[in-house]
mmCIF file of C-alpha atoms and ligand atoms in Angstrom:
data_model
loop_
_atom_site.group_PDB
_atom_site.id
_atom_site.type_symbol
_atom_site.label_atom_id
_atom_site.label_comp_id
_atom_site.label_asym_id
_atom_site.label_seq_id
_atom_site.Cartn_x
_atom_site.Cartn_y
_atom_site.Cartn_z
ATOM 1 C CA UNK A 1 -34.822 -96.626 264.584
ATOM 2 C CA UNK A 2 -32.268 -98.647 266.328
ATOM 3 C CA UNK A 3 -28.294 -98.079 265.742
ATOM 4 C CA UNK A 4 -28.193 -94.899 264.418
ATOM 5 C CA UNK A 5 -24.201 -95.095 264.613
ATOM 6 C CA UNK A 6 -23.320 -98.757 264.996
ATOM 7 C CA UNK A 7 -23.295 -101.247 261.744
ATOM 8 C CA UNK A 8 -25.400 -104.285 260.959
ATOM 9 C CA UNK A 9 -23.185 -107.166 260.146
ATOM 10 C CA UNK A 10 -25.335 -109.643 258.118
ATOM 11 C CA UNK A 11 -23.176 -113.160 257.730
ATOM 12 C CA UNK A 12 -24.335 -115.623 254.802
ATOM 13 C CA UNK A 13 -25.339 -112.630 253.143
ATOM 14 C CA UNK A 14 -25.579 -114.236 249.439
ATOM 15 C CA UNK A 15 -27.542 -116.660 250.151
ATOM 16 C CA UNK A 16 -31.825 -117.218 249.604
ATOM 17 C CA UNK A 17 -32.302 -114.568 253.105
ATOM 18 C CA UNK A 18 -29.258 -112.933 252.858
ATOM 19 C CA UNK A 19 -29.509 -111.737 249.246
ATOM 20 C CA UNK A 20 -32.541 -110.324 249.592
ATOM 21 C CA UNK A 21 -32.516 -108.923 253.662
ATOM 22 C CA UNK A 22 -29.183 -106.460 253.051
ATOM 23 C CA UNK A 23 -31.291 -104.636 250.343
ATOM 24 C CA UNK A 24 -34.309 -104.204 252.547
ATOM 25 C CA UNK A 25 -32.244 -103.465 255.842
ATOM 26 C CA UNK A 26 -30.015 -100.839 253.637
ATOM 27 C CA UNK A 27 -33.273 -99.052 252.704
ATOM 28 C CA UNK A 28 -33.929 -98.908 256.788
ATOM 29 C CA UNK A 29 -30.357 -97.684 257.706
ATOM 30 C CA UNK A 30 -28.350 -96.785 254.442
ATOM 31 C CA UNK A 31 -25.768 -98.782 252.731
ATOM 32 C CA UNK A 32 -23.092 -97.534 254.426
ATOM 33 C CA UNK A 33 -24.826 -99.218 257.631
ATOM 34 C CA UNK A 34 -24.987 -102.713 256.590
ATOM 35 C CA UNK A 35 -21.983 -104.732 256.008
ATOM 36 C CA UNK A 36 -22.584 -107.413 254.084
ATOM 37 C CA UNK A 37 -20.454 -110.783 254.091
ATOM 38 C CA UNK A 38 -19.926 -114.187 253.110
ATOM 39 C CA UNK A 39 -17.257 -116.780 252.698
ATOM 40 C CA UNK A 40 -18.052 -117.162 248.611
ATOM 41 C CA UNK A 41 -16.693 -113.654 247.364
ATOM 42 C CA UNK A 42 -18.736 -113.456 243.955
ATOM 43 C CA UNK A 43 -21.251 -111.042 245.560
ATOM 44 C CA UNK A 44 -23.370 -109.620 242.654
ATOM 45 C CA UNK A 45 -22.978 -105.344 241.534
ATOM 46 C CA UNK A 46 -26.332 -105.027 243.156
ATOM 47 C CA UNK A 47 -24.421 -105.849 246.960
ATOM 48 C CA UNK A 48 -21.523 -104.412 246.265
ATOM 49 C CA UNK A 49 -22.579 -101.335 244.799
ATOM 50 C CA UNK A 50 -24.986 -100.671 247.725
ATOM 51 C CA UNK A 51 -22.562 -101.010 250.912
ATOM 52 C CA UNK A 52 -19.459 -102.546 251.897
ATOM 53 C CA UNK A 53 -19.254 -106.581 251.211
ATOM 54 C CA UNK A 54 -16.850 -108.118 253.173
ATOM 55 C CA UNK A 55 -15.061 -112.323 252.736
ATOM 56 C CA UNK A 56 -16.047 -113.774 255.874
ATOM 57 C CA UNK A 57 -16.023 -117.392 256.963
ATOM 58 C CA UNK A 58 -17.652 -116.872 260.480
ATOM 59 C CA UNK A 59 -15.526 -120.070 261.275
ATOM 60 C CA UNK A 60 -12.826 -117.939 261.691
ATOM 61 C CA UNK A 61 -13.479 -116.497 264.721
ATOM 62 C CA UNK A 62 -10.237 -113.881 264.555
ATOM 63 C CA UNK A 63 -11.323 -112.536 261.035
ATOM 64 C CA UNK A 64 -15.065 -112.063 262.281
ATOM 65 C CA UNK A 65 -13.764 -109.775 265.620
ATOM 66 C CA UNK A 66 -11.478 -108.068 263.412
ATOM 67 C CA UNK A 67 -14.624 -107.171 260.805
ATOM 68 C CA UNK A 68 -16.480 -106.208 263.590
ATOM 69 C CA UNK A 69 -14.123 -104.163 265.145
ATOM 70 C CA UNK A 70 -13.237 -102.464 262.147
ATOM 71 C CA UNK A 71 -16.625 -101.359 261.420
ATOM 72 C CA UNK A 72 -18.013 -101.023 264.344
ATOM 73 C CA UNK A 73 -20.861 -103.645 264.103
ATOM 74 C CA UNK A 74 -23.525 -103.131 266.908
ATOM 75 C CA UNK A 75 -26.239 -105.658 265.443
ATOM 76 C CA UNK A 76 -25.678 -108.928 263.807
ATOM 77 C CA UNK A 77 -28.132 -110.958 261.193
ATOM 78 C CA UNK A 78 -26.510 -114.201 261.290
ATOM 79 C CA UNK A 79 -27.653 -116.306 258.429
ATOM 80 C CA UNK A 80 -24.405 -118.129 257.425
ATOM 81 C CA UNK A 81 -25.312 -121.975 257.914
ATOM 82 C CA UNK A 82 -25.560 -125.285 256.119
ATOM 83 C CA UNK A 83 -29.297 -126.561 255.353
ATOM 84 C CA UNK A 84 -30.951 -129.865 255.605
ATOM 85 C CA UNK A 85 -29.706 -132.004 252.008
ATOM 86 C CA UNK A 86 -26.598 -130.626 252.521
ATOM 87 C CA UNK A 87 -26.574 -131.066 255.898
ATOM 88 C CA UNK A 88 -27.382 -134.730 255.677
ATOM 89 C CA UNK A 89 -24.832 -135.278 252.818
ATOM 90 C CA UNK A 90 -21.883 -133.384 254.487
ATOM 91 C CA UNK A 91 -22.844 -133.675 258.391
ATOM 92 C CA UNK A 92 -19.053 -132.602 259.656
ATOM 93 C CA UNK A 93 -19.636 -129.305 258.425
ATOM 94 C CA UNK A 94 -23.054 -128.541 259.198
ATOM 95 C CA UNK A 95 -21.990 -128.909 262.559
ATOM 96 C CA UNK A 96 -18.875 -127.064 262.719
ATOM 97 C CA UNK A 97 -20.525 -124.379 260.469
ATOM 98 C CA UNK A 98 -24.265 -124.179 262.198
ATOM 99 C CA UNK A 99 -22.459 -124.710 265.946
ATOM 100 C CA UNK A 100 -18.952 -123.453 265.792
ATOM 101 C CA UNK A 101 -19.885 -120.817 263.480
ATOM 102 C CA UNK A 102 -22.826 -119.225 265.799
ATOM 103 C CA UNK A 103 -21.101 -119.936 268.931
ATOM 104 C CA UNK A 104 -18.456 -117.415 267.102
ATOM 105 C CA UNK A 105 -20.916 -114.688 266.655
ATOM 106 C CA UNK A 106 -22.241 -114.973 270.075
ATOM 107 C CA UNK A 107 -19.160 -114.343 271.838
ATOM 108 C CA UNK A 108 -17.909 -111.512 269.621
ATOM 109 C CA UNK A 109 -21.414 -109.939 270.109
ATOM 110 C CA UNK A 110 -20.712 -110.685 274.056
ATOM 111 C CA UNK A 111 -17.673 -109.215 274.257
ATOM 112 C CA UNK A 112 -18.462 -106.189 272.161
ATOM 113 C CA UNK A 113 -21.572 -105.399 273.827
ATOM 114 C CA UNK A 114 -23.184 -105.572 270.578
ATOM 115 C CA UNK A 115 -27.413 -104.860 271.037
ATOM 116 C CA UNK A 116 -29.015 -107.503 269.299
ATOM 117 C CA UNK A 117 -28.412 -110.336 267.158
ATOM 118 C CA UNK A 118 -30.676 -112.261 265.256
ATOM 119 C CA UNK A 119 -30.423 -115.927 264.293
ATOM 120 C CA UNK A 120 -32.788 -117.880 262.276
ATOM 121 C CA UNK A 121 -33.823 -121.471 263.559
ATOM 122 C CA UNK A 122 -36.357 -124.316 261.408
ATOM 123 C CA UNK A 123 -39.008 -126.202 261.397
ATOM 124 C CA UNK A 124 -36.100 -128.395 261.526
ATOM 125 C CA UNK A 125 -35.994 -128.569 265.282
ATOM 126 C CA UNK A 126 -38.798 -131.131 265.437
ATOM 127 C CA UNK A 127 -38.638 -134.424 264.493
ATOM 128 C CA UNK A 128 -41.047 -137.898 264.396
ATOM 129 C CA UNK A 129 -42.068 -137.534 267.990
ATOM 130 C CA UNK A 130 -43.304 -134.162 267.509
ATOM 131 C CA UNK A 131 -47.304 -133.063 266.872
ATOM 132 C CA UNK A 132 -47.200 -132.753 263.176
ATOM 133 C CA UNK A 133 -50.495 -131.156 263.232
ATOM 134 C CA UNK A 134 -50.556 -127.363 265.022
ATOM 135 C CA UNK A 135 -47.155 -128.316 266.276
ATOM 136 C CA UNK A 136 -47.056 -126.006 269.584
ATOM 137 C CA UNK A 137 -44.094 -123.274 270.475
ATOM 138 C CA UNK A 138 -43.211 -125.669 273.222
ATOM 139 C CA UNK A 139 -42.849 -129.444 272.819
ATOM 140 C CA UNK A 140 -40.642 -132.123 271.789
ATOM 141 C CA UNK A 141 -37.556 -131.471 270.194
ATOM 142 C CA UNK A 142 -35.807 -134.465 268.469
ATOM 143 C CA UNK A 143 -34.457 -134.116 265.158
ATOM 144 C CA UNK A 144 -33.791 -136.751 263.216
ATOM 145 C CA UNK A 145 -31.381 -134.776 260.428
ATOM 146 C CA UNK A 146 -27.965 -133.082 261.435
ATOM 147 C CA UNK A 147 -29.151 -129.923 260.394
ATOM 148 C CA UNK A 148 -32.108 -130.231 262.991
ATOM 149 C CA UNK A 149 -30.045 -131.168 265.693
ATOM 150 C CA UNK A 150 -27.386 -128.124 265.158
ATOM 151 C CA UNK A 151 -30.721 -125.736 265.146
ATOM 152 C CA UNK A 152 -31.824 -127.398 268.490
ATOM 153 C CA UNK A 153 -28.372 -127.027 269.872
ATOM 154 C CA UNK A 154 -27.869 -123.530 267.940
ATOM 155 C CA UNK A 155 -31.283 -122.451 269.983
ATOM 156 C CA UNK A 156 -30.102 -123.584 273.324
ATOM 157 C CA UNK A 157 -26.749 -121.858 273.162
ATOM 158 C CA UNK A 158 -28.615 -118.606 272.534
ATOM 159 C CA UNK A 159 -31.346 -118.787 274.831
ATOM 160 C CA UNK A 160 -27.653 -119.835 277.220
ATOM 161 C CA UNK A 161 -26.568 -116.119 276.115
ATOM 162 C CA UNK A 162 -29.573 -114.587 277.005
ATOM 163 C CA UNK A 163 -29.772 -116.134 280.285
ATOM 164 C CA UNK A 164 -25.957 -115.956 281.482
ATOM 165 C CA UNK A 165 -24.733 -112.667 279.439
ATOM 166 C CA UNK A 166 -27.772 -111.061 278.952
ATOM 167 C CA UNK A 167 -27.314 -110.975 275.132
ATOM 168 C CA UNK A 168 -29.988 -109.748 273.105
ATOM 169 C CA UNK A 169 -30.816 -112.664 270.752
ATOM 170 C CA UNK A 170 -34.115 -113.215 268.790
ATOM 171 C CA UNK A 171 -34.640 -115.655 266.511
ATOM 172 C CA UNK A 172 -37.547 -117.401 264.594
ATOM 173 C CA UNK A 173 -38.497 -121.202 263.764
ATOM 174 C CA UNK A 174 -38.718 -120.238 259.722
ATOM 175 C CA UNK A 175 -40.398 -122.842 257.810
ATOM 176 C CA UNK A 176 -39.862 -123.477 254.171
ATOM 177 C CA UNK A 177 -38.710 -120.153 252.218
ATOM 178 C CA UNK A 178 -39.873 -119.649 248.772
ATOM 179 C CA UNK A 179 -38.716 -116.612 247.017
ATOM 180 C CA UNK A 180 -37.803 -115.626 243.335
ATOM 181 C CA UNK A 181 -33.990 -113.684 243.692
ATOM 182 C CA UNK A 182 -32.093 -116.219 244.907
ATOM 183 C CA UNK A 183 -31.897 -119.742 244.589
ATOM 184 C CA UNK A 184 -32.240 -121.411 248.258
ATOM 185 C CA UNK A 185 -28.725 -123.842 249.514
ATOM 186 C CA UNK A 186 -29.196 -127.315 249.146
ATOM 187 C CA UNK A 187 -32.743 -127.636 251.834
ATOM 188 C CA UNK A 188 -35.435 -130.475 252.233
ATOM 189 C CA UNK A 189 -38.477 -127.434 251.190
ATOM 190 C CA UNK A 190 -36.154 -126.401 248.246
ATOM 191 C CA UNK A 191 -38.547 -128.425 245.648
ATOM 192 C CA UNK A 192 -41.469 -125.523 246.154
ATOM 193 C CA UNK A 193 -39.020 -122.971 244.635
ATOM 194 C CA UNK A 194 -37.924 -125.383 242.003
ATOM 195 C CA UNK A 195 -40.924 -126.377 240.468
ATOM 196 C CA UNK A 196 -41.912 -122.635 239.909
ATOM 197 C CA UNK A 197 -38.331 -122.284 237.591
ATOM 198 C CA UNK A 198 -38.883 -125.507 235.927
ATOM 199 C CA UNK A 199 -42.574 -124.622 235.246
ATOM 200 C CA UNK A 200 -41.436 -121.490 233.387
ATOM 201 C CA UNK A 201 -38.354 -123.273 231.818
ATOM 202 C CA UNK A 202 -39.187 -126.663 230.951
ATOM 203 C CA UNK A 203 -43.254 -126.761 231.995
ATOM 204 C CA UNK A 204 -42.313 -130.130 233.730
ATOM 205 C CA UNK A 205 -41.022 -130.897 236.688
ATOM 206 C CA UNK A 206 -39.690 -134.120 238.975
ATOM 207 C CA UNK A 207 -40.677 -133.983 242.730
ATOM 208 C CA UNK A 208 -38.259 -135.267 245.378
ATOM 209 C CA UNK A 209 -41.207 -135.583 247.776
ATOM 210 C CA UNK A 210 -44.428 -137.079 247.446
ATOM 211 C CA UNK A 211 -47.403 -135.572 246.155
ATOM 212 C CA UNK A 212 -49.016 -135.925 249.719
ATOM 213 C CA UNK A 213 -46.091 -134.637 251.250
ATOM 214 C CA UNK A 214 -47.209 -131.530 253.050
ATOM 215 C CA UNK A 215 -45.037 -128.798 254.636
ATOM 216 C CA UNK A 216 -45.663 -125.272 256.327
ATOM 217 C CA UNK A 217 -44.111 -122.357 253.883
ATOM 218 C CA UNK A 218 -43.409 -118.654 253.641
ATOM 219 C CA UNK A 219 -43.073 -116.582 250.769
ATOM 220 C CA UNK A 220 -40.162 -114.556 251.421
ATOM 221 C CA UNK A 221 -41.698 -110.632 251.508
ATOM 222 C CA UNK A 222 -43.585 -112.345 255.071
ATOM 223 C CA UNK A 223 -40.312 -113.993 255.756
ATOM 224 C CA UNK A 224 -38.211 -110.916 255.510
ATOM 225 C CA UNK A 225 -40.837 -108.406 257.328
ATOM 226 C CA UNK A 226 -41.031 -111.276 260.555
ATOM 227 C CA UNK A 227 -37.106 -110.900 260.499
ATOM 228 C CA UNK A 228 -37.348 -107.414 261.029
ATOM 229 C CA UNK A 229 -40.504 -106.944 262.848
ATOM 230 C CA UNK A 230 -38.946 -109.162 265.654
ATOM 231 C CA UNK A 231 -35.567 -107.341 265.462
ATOM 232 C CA UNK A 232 -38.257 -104.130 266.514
ATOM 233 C CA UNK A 233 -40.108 -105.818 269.051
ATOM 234 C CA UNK A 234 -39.520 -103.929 272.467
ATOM 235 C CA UNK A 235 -37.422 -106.621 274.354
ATOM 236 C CA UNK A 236 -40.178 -107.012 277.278
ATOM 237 C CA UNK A 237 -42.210 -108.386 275.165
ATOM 238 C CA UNK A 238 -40.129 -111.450 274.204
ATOM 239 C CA UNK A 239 -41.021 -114.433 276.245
ATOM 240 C CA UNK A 240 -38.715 -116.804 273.768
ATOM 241 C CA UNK A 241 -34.958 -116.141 272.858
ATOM 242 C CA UNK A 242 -34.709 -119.592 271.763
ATOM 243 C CA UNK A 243 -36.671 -119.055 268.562
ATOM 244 C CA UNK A 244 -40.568 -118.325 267.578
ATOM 245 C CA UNK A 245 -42.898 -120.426 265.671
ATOM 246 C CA UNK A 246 -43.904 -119.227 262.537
ATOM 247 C CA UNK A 247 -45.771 -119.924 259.612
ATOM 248 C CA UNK A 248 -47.315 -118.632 256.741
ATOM 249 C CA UNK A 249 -49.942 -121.539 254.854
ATOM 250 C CA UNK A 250 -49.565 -125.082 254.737
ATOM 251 C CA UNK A 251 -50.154 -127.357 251.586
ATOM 252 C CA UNK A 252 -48.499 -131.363 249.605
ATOM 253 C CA UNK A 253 -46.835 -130.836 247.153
ATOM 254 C CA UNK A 254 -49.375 -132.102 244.836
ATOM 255 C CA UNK A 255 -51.633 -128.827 245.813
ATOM 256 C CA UNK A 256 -48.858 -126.638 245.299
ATOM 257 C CA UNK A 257 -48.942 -128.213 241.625
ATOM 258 C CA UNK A 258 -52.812 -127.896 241.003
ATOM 259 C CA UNK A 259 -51.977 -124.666 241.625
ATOM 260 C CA UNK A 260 -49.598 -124.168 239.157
ATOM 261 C CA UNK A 261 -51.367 -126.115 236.544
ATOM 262 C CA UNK A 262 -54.553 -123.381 237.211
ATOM 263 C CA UNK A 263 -52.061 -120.481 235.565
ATOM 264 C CA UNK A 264 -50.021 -122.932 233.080
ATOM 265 C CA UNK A 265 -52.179 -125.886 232.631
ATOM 266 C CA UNK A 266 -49.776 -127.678 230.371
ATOM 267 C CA UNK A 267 -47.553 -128.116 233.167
ATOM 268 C CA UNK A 268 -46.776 -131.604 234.165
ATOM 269 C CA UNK A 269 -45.324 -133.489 237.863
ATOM 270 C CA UNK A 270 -43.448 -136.852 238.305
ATOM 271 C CA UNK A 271 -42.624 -137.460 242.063
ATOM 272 C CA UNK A 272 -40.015 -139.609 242.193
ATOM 273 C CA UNK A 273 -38.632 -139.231 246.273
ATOM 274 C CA UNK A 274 -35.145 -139.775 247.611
ATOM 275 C CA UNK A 275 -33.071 -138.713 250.519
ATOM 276 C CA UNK A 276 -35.491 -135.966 251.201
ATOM 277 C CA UNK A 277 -38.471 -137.669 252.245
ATOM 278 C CA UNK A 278 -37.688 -139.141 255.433
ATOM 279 C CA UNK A 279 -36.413 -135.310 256.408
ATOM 280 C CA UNK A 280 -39.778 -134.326 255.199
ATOM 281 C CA UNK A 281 -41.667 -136.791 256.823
ATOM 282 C CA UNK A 282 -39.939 -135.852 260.420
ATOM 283 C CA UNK A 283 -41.220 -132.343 260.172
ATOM 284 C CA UNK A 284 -44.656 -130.524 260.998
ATOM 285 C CA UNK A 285 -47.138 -130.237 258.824
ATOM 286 C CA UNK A 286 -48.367 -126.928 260.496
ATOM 287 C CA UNK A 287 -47.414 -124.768 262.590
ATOM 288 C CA UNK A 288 -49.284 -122.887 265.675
ATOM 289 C CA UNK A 289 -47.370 -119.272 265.681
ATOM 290 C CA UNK A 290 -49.935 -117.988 268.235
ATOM 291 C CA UNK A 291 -47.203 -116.921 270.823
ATOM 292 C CA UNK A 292 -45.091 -115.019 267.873
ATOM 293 C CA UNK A 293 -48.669 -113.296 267.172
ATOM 294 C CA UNK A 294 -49.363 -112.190 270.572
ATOM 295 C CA UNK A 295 -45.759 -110.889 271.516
ATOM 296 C CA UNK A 296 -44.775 -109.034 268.260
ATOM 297 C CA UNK A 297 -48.430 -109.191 266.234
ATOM 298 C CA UNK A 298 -46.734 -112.039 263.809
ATOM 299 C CA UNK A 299 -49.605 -112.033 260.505
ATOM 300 C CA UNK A 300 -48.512 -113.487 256.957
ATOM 301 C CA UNK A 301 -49.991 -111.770 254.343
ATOM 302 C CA UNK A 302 -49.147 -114.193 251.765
ATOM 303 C CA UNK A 303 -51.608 -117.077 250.901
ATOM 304 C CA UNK A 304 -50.620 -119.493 247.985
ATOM 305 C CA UNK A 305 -52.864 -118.055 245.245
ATOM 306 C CA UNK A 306 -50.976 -114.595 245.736
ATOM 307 C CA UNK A 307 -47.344 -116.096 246.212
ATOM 308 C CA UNK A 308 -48.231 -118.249 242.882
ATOM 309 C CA UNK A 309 -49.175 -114.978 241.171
ATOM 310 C CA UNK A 310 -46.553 -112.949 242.086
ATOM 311 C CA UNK A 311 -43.541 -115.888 241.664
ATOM 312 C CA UNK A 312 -44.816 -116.536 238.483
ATOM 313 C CA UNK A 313 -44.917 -113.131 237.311
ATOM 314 C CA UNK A 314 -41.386 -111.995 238.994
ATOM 315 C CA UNK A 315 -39.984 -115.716 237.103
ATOM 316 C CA UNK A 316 -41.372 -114.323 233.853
ATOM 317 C CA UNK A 317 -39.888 -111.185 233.977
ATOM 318 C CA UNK A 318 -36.172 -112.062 235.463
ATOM 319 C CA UNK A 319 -36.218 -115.748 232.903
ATOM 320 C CA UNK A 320 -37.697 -114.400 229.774
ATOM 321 C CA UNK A 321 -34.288 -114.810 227.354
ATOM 322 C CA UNK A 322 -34.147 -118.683 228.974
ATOM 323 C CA UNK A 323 -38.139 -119.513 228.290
ATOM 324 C CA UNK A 324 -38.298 -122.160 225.118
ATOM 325 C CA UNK A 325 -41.328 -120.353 222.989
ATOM 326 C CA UNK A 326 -43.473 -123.138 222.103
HETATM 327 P P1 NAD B 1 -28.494 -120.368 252.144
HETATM 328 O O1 NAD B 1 -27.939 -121.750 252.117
HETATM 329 O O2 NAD B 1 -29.247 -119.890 250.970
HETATM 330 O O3 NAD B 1 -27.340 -119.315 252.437
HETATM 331 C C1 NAD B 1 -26.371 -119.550 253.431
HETATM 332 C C2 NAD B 1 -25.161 -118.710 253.089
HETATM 333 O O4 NAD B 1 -24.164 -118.982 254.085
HETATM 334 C C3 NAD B 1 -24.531 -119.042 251.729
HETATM 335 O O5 NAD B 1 -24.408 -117.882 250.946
HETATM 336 C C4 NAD B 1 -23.165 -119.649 252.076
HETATM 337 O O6 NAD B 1 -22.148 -119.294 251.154
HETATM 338 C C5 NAD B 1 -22.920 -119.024 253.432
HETATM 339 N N1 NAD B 1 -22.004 -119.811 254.253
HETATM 340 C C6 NAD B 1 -21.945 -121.154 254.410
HETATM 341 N N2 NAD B 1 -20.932 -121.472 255.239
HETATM 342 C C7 NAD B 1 -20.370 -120.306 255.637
HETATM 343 C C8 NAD B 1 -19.276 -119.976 256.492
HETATM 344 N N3 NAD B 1 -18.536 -120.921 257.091
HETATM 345 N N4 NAD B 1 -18.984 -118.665 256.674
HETATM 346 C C9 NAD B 1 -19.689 -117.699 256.048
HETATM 347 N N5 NAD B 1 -20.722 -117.955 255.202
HETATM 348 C C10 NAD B 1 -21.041 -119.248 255.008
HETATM 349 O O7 NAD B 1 -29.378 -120.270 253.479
HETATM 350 P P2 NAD B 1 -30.624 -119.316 253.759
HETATM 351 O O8 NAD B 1 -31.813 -119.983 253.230
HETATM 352 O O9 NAD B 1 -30.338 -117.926 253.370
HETATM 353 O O10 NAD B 1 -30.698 -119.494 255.356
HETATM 354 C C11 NAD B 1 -30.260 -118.509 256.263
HETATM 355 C C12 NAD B 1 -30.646 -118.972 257.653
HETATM 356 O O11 NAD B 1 -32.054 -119.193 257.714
HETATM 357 C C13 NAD B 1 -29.995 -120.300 258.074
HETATM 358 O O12 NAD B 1 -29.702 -120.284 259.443
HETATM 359 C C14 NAD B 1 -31.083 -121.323 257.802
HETATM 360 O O13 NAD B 1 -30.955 -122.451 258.631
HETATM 361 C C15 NAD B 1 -32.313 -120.503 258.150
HETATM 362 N N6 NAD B 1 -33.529 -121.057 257.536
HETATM 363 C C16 NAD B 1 -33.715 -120.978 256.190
HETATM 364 C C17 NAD B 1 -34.866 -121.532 255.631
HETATM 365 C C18 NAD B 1 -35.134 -121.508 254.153
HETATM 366 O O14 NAD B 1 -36.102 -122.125 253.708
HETATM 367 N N7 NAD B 1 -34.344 -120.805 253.362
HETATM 368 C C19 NAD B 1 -35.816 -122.140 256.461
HETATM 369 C C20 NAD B 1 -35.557 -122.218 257.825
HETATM 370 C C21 NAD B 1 -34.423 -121.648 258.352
HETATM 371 N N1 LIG B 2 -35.829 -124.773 254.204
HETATM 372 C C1 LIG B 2 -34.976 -125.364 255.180
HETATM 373 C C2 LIG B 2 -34.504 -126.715 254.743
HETATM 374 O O1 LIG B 2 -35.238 -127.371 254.038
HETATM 375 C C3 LIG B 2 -35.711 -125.516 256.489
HETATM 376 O O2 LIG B 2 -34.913 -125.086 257.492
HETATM 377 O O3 LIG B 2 -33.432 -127.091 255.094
#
């Protein structure tokens, strides 16, 4: 087990990964080990009952060396960022906050000699030039969204760290995340967690993508373990510090309704597309992951039967005072 003494900072820490990664890394290294933060402060019991939870807008690049000094971070998950709607809506700050805000955490992490940090890129990297089909580890990268074109520049400044300051960064090319805890922050894959609430909650639901749109997707147990099975990975092994490929299944949204409608056939889709599409539309529709496979054994174990199953049943469970009987 890495950093037996040093802390894990994780940054972004209440959002869709965040919420979710602190519990699992505090079962590896205790809650005392991973310091949780964010800039919103309404972290729920669960958090702050677990470890320490910390305000922390990682623009402020004095308030994040002072965190880390004061607890003695060795290892950073840095998942604070602005996602693709958003990003397109408010482009100013998904720059300053996916560019500005990593560039931060790379030079703390520099100058502390921290051992590894770990930064999440997208599917969001390619764009309309790109193979959309088996899109390789290594090929075009021209985003056509804001978001896309921090993650580009986000993966080039750490790859930069690697190379100049031999920092230990690792980071993957996540595709869509669906997961059941917490809702995801404003992204272009965000429908395929929404139509599982308004399934349960309304049994309708309206599409801003196409039913033919289609779109490579992890559920989040896969996403979480690739997070942390990377973070393990002896360094030698790691030909990319830019970011890995990775993928779980591929399917339009119209599948990912049939599939629904096999467990609650009453359940009913209108697609009705906006701002979204043409973000979707610039992206892969699969992804090869072949080099994350053969450098730290990357497998999914999620296909989208099981994910349906076990969203549905977790949704249930968690939204069972909200569900209209009848
Ligand atoms: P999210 O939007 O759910 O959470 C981001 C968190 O960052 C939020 O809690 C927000 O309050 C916080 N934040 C925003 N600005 C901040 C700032 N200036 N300082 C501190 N915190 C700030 O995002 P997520 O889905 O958890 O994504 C985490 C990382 O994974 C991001 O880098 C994202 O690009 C990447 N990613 C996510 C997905 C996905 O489908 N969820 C897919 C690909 C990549
Ligand atoms: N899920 C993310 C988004 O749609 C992909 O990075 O923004």
């Amino acid at each position: 087990m890495a950093e037996k003494t040093k802390r894990i900072l994780v940054t972004g820490a209440l959002g869709q990964i965040g919420s979710e990664l602190v519990h699992r890394l505090r079962e590896m290294y205790g809650g005392d080990g991973v310091v949780a933060s964010d800039m919103r402060d309404r972290a729920p019991a669960a958090m702050t009952d677990s470890g320490p939870f910390e305000h922390l807008d990682v623009l402020d690049a004095e308030g994040l060396a002072a965190l880390c000094r004061q607890y003695e971070i060795g290892q950073v998950y840095h998942l604070a960022a602005i996602l693709s709607g958003v990003g397109e809506l408010k482009p100013d700050l998904a720059y300053n906050v996916n560019m500005t805000g990593l560039k931060n955490v790379l030079d703390v992490a520099k100058e502390m000699k921290m051992s590894r940090v770990m930064v999440p890129s997208s599917i969001a990297v390619f764009g309309p030039s790109t193979p959309r089909d088996n899109t390789p580890q290594e090929t075009l990268l021209r985003p056509i969204s804001m978001y896309g074109v921090t993650k580009v520049g986000g993966e080039l400044l750490c790859d930069y760290y690697w190379q100049k300051y031999g920092l230990d960064v690792r980071g993957v090319r996540y595709p869509g995340l669906i997961s059941h805890t917490t809702l995801p922050g404003g992204g272009t894959t965000d429908y395929a967690v929404a139509i599982y609430y308004d399934a349960i909650l309304k049994g309708s639901f309206e599409c801003f993508v196409s039913e033919d749109t289609v779109l490579p997707m992890m559920y989040m147990p896969d996403a979480l373990r690739a997070l942390i099975e990377l973070a393990q990975a002896p360094s030698q092994n790691l030909r990319y510090r830019n970011a890995y490929n990775l993928t779980a299944l591929s399917f339009s949204a119209g599948e990912l309704a049939s599939c629904i409608q096999e467990r609650i056939p009453d359940f009913k889709i209108i697609y009705k597309p906006d701002y979204h599409q043409e973000i979707a539309d610039s992206w892969p529709r699969s992804i090869d992951d072949s080099a994350a496979a053969a450098d730290w054994n990357w497998a999914p174990e999620y296909d989208l039967g099981k994910m349906t199953d076990d969203m549905l049943a977790e949704l249930r469970k968690r939204l069972k005072d909200e569900v209209v009987s009848g």
